[in-house]
CSV table of C-alpha atoms in Angstrom, one decimal:
chain,number,residue,atom,x,y,z
C,11,MET,CA,13.0,-16.4,48.9
C,12,LEU,CA,12.0,-19.3,46.7
C,13,GLU,CA,9.1,-17.2,45.3
C,14,LEU,CA,11.6,-14.5,44.4
C,15,GLU,CA,13.9,-17.0,42.6
C,16,ARG,CA,10.9,-18.4,40.7
C,17,THR,CA,9.9,-14.9,39.6
C,18,LEU,CA,13.4,-14.0,38.5
C,19,ALA,CA,13.7,-17.2,36.5
C,20,ILE,CA,10.4,-16.5,34.7
C,21,ALA,CA,11.6,-13.0,33.9
C,22,ALA,CA,14.9,-14.3,32.6
C,23,ALA,CA,13.1,-16.8,30.3
C,24,ILE,CA,10.9,-14.0,29.0
C,25,GLY,CA,13.9,-11.8,28.3
C,26,LEU,CA,15.7,-14.7,26.5
C,27,GLY,CA,12.6,-15.2,24.4
C,28,ALA,CA,12.6,-11.5,23.5
C,29,VAL,CA,16.2,-11.7,22.4
C,30,SER,CA,16.1,-14.9,20.3
C,31,MET,CA,12.6,-14.5,18.8
C,32,ALA,CA,13.0,-11.1,17.2
C,33,ALA,CA,11.3,-11.1,13.8
C,34,PRO,CA,14.0,-11.5,11.0
C,35,ALA,CA,12.0,-9.5,8.4
C,36,ALA,CA,9.0,-7.2,8.1
C,37,PRO,CA,6.9,-7.5,4.9
C,38,ILE,CA,6.2,-4.3,3.0
C,39,SER,CA,4.7,-5.2,-0.4
C,40,SER,CA,4.3,-7.8,-3.1
C,41,THR,CA,2.9,-8.1,-6.6
C,42,LEU,CA,2.3,-10.9,-9.0
C,43,SER,CA,1.8,-9.9,-12.7
C,44,LEU,CA,1.8,-11.6,-16.1
C,45,THR,CA,1.3,-10.3,-19.6
C,46,ALA,CA,0.6,-12.4,-22.7
C,47,PHE,CA,0.9,-11.0,-26.3
C,48,ALA,CA,0.2,-13.0,-29.5
C,49,GLN,CA,0.3,-11.9,-33.1
C,50,ALA,CA,-0.9,-13.9,-36.1
C,51,GLY,CA,-0.4,-12.0,-39.4
C,52,PRO,CA,-1.9,-8.5,-39.0
C,53,GLU,CA,-4.0,-9.5,-36.0
C,54,SER,CA,-2.8,-9.2,-32.4
C,55,ALA,CA,-4.1,-9.7,-28.8
C,56,THR,CA,-2.9,-8.8,-25.3
C,57,ASP,CA,-3.9,-9.9,-21.9
C,58,THR,CA,-2.5,-8.6,-18.6
C,59,GLN,CA,-3.4,-9.4,-15.0
C,60,SER,CA,-1.8,-8.4,-11.7
C,61,ALA,CA,-2.5,-9.0,-8.0
C,62,SER,CA,-1.1,-7.4,-4.9
C,63,TRP,CA,-1.6,-7.6,-1.1
C,64,THR,CA,-4.6,-6.2,0.7
C,65,THR,CA,-3.4,-8.1,3.8
C,66,PRO,CA,0.3,-8.9,4.1
C,67,LEU,CA,1.3,-12.5,3.3
C,68,GLN,CA,-1.9,-13.1,1.4
C,69,PRO,CA,-1.7,-15.7,-1.4
C,70,LEU,CA,-1.6,-14.2,-4.9
C,71,SER,CA,-2.7,-15.8,-8.2
C,72,VAL,CA,-2.9,-14.5,-11.8
C,73,SER,CA,-3.8,-16.1,-15.1
C,74,VAL,CA,-3.5,-14.7,-18.7
C,75,ARG,CA,-4.3,-15.9,-22.2
C,76,ALA,CA,-4.1,-13.9,-25.5
C,77,ARG,CA,-5.2,-15.4,-28.8
C,78,ALA,CA,-4.8,-13.8,-32.2
C,79,ASN,CA,-6.7,-15.2,-35.2
C,80,ASP,CA,-5.6,-14.4,-38.7
C,81,VAL,CA,-8.7,-14.6,-40.9
C,82,VAL,CA,-6.7,-14.3,-44.1
C,83,GLY,CA,-4.1,-16.9,-43.3
C,84,GLU,CA,-6.6,-19.1,-41.3
C,85,GLY,CA,-4.1,-19.5,-38.5
C,86,TYR,CA,-3.8,-18.4,-34.9
C,87,ALA,CA,-1.3,-17.7,-32.2
C,88,GLU,CA,-2.0,-18.0,-28.5
C,89,ALA,CA,0.2,-17.1,-25.5
C,90,PHE,CA,-0.7,-18.1,-22.0
C,91,GLY,CA,0.5,-17.9,-18.5
C,92,SER,CA,-0.4,-18.6,-14.8
C,93,ALA,CA,1.3,-18.0,-11.5
C,94,GLN,CA,0.8,-18.4,-7.8
C,95,ALA,CA,2.7,-17.0,-4.8
C,96,THR,CA,2.3,-18.2,-1.2
C,97,TRP,CA,3.9,-17.4,2.1
C,98,ALA,CA,4.4,-19.3,5.3
C,99,ALA,CA,2.5,-18.0,8.3
C,100,ASP,CA,5.6,-16.4,9.8
C,101,GLY,CA,6.5,-14.7,6.5
C,102,LEU,CA,10.0,-16.2,6.5
C,103,SER,CA,9.5,-18.5,3.6
C,104,GLY,CA,7.3,-19.2,0.6
C,105,ASN,CA,7.1,-20.3,-3.0
C,106,VAL,CA,6.2,-19.0,-6.4
C,107,THR,CA,5.2,-21.2,-9.3
C,108,PHE,CA,4.7,-20.4,-13.0
C,109,THR,CA,3.5,-22.0,-16.2
C,110,ILE,CA,3.9,-20.0,-19.3
C,111,GLY,CA,4.1,-20.8,-23.1
C,112,TRP,CA,2.4,-20.5,-26.4
C,113,ASP,CA,0.5,-22.5,-29.0
C,114,THR,CA,0.1,-22.0,-32.8
C,115,ALA,CA,-1.9,-23.5,-35.6
C,116,ASN,CA,0.5,-25.3,-37.9
C,117,GLY,CA,3.3,-23.2,-36.8
C,118,TYR,CA,1.4,-20.1,-37.8
C,119,ALA,CA,2.3,-16.9,-35.9
C,120,SER,CA,4.3,-13.7,-36.2
C,121,ALA,CA,5.2,-13.1,-32.6
C,122,VAL,CA,4.5,-14.3,-29.1
C,123,ASP,CA,5.7,-12.5,-25.9
C,124,LEU,CA,5.2,-13.2,-22.2
C,125,ARG,CA,7.6,-10.5,-20.9
C,126,GLY,CA,6.0,-7.9,-18.6
C,127,SER,CA,7.4,-4.7,-17.1
C,128,GLY,CA,8.5,-4.6,-13.5
C,129,GLY,CA,8.9,-8.3,-12.9
C,130,ASP,CA,6.5,-11.3,-12.8
C,131,TRP,CA,6.8,-11.4,-9.0
C,132,ARG,CA,8.2,-8.8,-6.6
C,133,TYR,CA,8.6,-8.9,-2.8
C,134,THR,CA,9.8,-6.0,-0.7
C,135,PHE,CA,10.7,-6.4,3.0
C,136,VAL,CA,12.8,-4.9,5.7
C,137,ALA,CA,15.5,-7.0,7.4
C,138,ASP,CA,15.0,-6.7,11.1
C,139,THR,CA,18.1,-8.7,11.9
C,140,ASP,CA,21.2,-9.8,10.0
C,141,GLY,CA,20.6,-13.0,8.1
C,142,VAL,CA,20.5,-14.7,4.7
C,143,PHE,CA,18.0,-14.7,1.9
C,144,SER,CA,18.2,-17.9,-0.2
C,145,ILE,CA,16.2,-19.2,-3.1
C,146,ASP,CA,16.0,-22.7,-4.7
C,147,TYR,CA,14.8,-22.8,-8.4
C,148,SER,CA,13.7,-25.4,-10.8
C,149,VAL,CA,12.8,-24.6,-14.4
C,150,THR,CA,11.6,-27.2,-16.9
C,151,ALA,CA,10.6,-26.8,-20.5
C,152,SER,CA,8.5,-28.9,-22.9
C,153,GLY,CA,7.9,-28.8,-26.7
C,154,ASN,CA,10.1,-26.7,-28.9
C,155,SER,CA,11.8,-24.7,-26.2
C,156,PHE,CA,13.5,-22.2,-28.4
C,157,GLY,CA,12.6,-18.7,-27.3
C,158,LEU,CA,11.4,-19.6,-23.8
C,159,TRP,CA,14.7,-18.3,-22.3
C,160,GLY,CA,13.9,-18.9,-18.6
C,161,TRP,CA,13.9,-16.4,-15.7
C,162,PHE,CA,16.0,-13.6,-14.3
C,163,VAL,CA,16.2,-13.7,-10.5
C,164,ARG,CA,16.7,-10.1,-9.6
C,165,TRP,CA,18.1,-8.8,-6.3
C,166,ASP,CA,17.2,-5.1,-6.3
C,167,GLY,CA,18.3,-4.6,-2.7
C,168,LEU,CA,22.0,-5.0,-3.4
C,169,GLY,CA,21.8,-4.3,-7.2
C,170,GLY,CA,22.2,-6.6,-10.1
C,171,ASP,CA,20.9,-10.1,-10.7
C,172,ILE,CA,21.2,-12.9,-8.1
C,173,LEU,CA,20.8,-15.4,-10.9
C,174,THR,CA,20.2,-15.5,-14.6
C,175,THR,CA,18.7,-18.8,-15.9
C,176,LEU,CA,18.6,-17.6,-19.5
C,177,ASP,CA,19.2,-20.0,-22.3
C,178,ALA,CA,17.6,-19.4,-25.7
C,179,PHE,CA,17.4,-23.1,-26.6
C,180,ASN,CA,16.9,-24.9,-23.3
C,181,PRO,CA,15.8,-22.9,-20.2
C,182,SER,CA,15.7,-26.0,-17.9
C,183,LEU,CA,17.8,-25.5,-14.8
C,184,VAL,CA,17.9,-26.5,-11.2
C,185,GLY,CA,20.0,-24.9,-8.4
C,186,SER,CA,20.0,-22.3,-5.6
C,187,ALA,CA,21.4,-18.9,-4.8
C,188,SER,CA,21.6,-16.6,-1.7
C,189,ARG,CA,22.4,-13.1,-0.5
C,190,PRO,CA,23.2,-11.7,2.9
C,191,LEU,CA,20.8,-9.4,4.8
C,192,THR,CA,21.8,-6.5,6.9
C,193,ALA,CA,19.5,-5.4,9.8
C,194,GLY,CA,17.5,-2.2,9.0
C,195,GLN,CA,18.0,-2.5,5.2
C,196,THR,CA,15.1,-2.7,2.7
C,197,TYR,CA,15.3,-5.4,0.0
C,198,THR,CA,13.3,-6.4,-3.1
C,199,ILE,CA,13.6,-9.8,-4.7
C,200,ALA,CA,12.0,-10.1,-8.2
C,201,LEU,CA,11.4,-12.9,-10.8
C,202,GLN,CA,11.3,-11.9,-14.5
C,203,ASN,CA,10.7,-14.3,-17.4
C,204,ASN,CA,12.1,-13.5,-20.8
C,205,ALA,CA,9.9,-15.7,-23.0
C,206,ASN,CA,9.5,-14.2,-26.5
C,207,LEU,CA,9.8,-15.2,-30.1
C,208,SER,CA,9.2,-13.5,-33.4
C,209,GLY,CA,9.9,-14.4,-37.0
C,210,PRO,CA,8.6,-16.4,-40.0
C,211,ASP,CA,5.7,-18.7,-39.6
C,212,GLY,CA,7.7,-21.9,-39.7
C,213,LEU,CA,9.7,-20.9,-36.6
C,214,PHE,CA,6.8,-21.5,-34.3
C,215,SER,CA,5.3,-24.5,-32.5
C,216,SER,CA,3.8,-25.3,-29.2
C,217,ALA,CA,6.1,-24.8,-26.2
C,218,SER,CA,5.8,-24.1,-22.4
C,219,MET,CA,7.9,-24.0,-19.3
C,220,ASP,CA,7.3,-24.4,-15.6
C,221,GLY,CA,9.2,-22.4,-13.0
C,222,LEU,CA,9.3,-23.3,-9.2
C,223,PHE,CA,11.0,-20.9,-6.8
C,224,ASN,CA,11.2,-21.7,-3.1
C,225,TRP,CA,12.7,-18.9,-0.9
C,226,ARG,CA,13.4,-18.4,2.8
C,227,ILE,CA,14.9,-15.9,5.2
C,228,VAL,CA,17.1,-17.2,7.9
C,229,PRO,CA,18.3,-14.9,10.7
C,230,THR,CA,21.9,-15.0,12.0
C,231,VAL,CA,21.9,-17.1,15.1
C,232,ASN,CA,22.1,-15.4,18.5
C,233,GLN,CA,20.8,-12.1,17.2
C,234,VAL,CA,20.2,-9.5,19.9
C,235,SER,CA,17.6,-7.0,18.6
C,236,GLU,CA,16.1,-5.7,21.8
C,237,PRO,CA,18.5,-3.8,24.2
C,238,SER,CA,15.8,-3.8,26.8
C,239,ALA,CA,15.7,-7.6,26.7
C,240,LEU,CA,19.4,-7.8,27.2
C,241,ALA,CA,19.2,-5.4,30.1
C,242,LEU,CA,16.5,-7.6,31.7
C,243,LEU,CA,18.7,-10.6,31.4
C,244,LEU,CA,21.6,-8.8,33.1
C,245,THR,CA,19.3,-7.6,35.9
C,246,CYS,CA,17.9,-11.1,36.5
C,247,ALA,CA,21.4,-12.6,36.5
C,248,LEU,CA,22.6,-10.1,39.1
C,249,ALA,CA,19.5,-10.6,41.2
C,250,LEU,CA,19.9,-14.4,41.1
C,251,ALA,CA,23.5,-14.1,42.1
C,252,TRP,CA,22.5,-11.9,45.1
C,253,VAL,CA,19.9,-14.5,46.1
C,254,HIS,CA,22.5,-17.2,46.0
C,255,ARG,CA,25.0,-15.2,48.1
C,256,HIS,CA,22.3,-14.3,50.6
C,257,ARG,CA,21.3,-17.9,51.0
C,258,ARG,CA,24.9,-19.0,51.6
C,259,ALA,CA,25.4,-16.2,54.1
C,260,THR,CA,22.2,-17.2,55.9
C,261,SER,CA,23.2,-20.9,56.0
C,262,ALA,CA,26.6,-20.0,57.4
C,263,ALA,CA,25.1,-17.8,60.1
C,264,GLY,CA,22.7,-20.6,61.1
């Protein structure tokens, strides 16, 4: 009888683990991409780099630099950017870091642009349980920050932007935002910078900004995602109750 109780207790523990340890999200895809464009007088240059998973949750890294030299005006414009994205081993949290900006010779340039199409970073996943996606952000600028603008934080899964950090004169901003998750739904979170500047030569000078984004997925507590695990728990509870009653009956008869 003791052996039966021990077996049932182990089964109950396994069932409880199956109920509470259901994966809150399943990764689908992710990309990291940057584009740098620079123009000095009639000359221009563009550099684009992107990276995506070959194995889910793999770290991603990109770096771009575009330099345009105006031989006639003896000046140059250079736009640059780098980014890294990492994930925790369980895929439920991670961070994305950016450094982007531009440099010019004596304020000489016609245009610089670091906006790409489709987002600098995108992550698509399926929510396996109800929960919350949250993101903490910190954006800091240096130099003449006019034109850096900051980042969009885009929540494609529910539509619209989760956050807009845009400010033409000073993109520096610290804060957090969150969105609910519904089990079975597919979501995409995206980060998109809006750094660009064009105009007369005297408008330009060296400038850069750093963006740090830490995100996490937290499941709603006491989620039950496996009906079979719940059935196992119920079966074990009934069996343990029967064992207890049988022991009491045996003791009374003795």
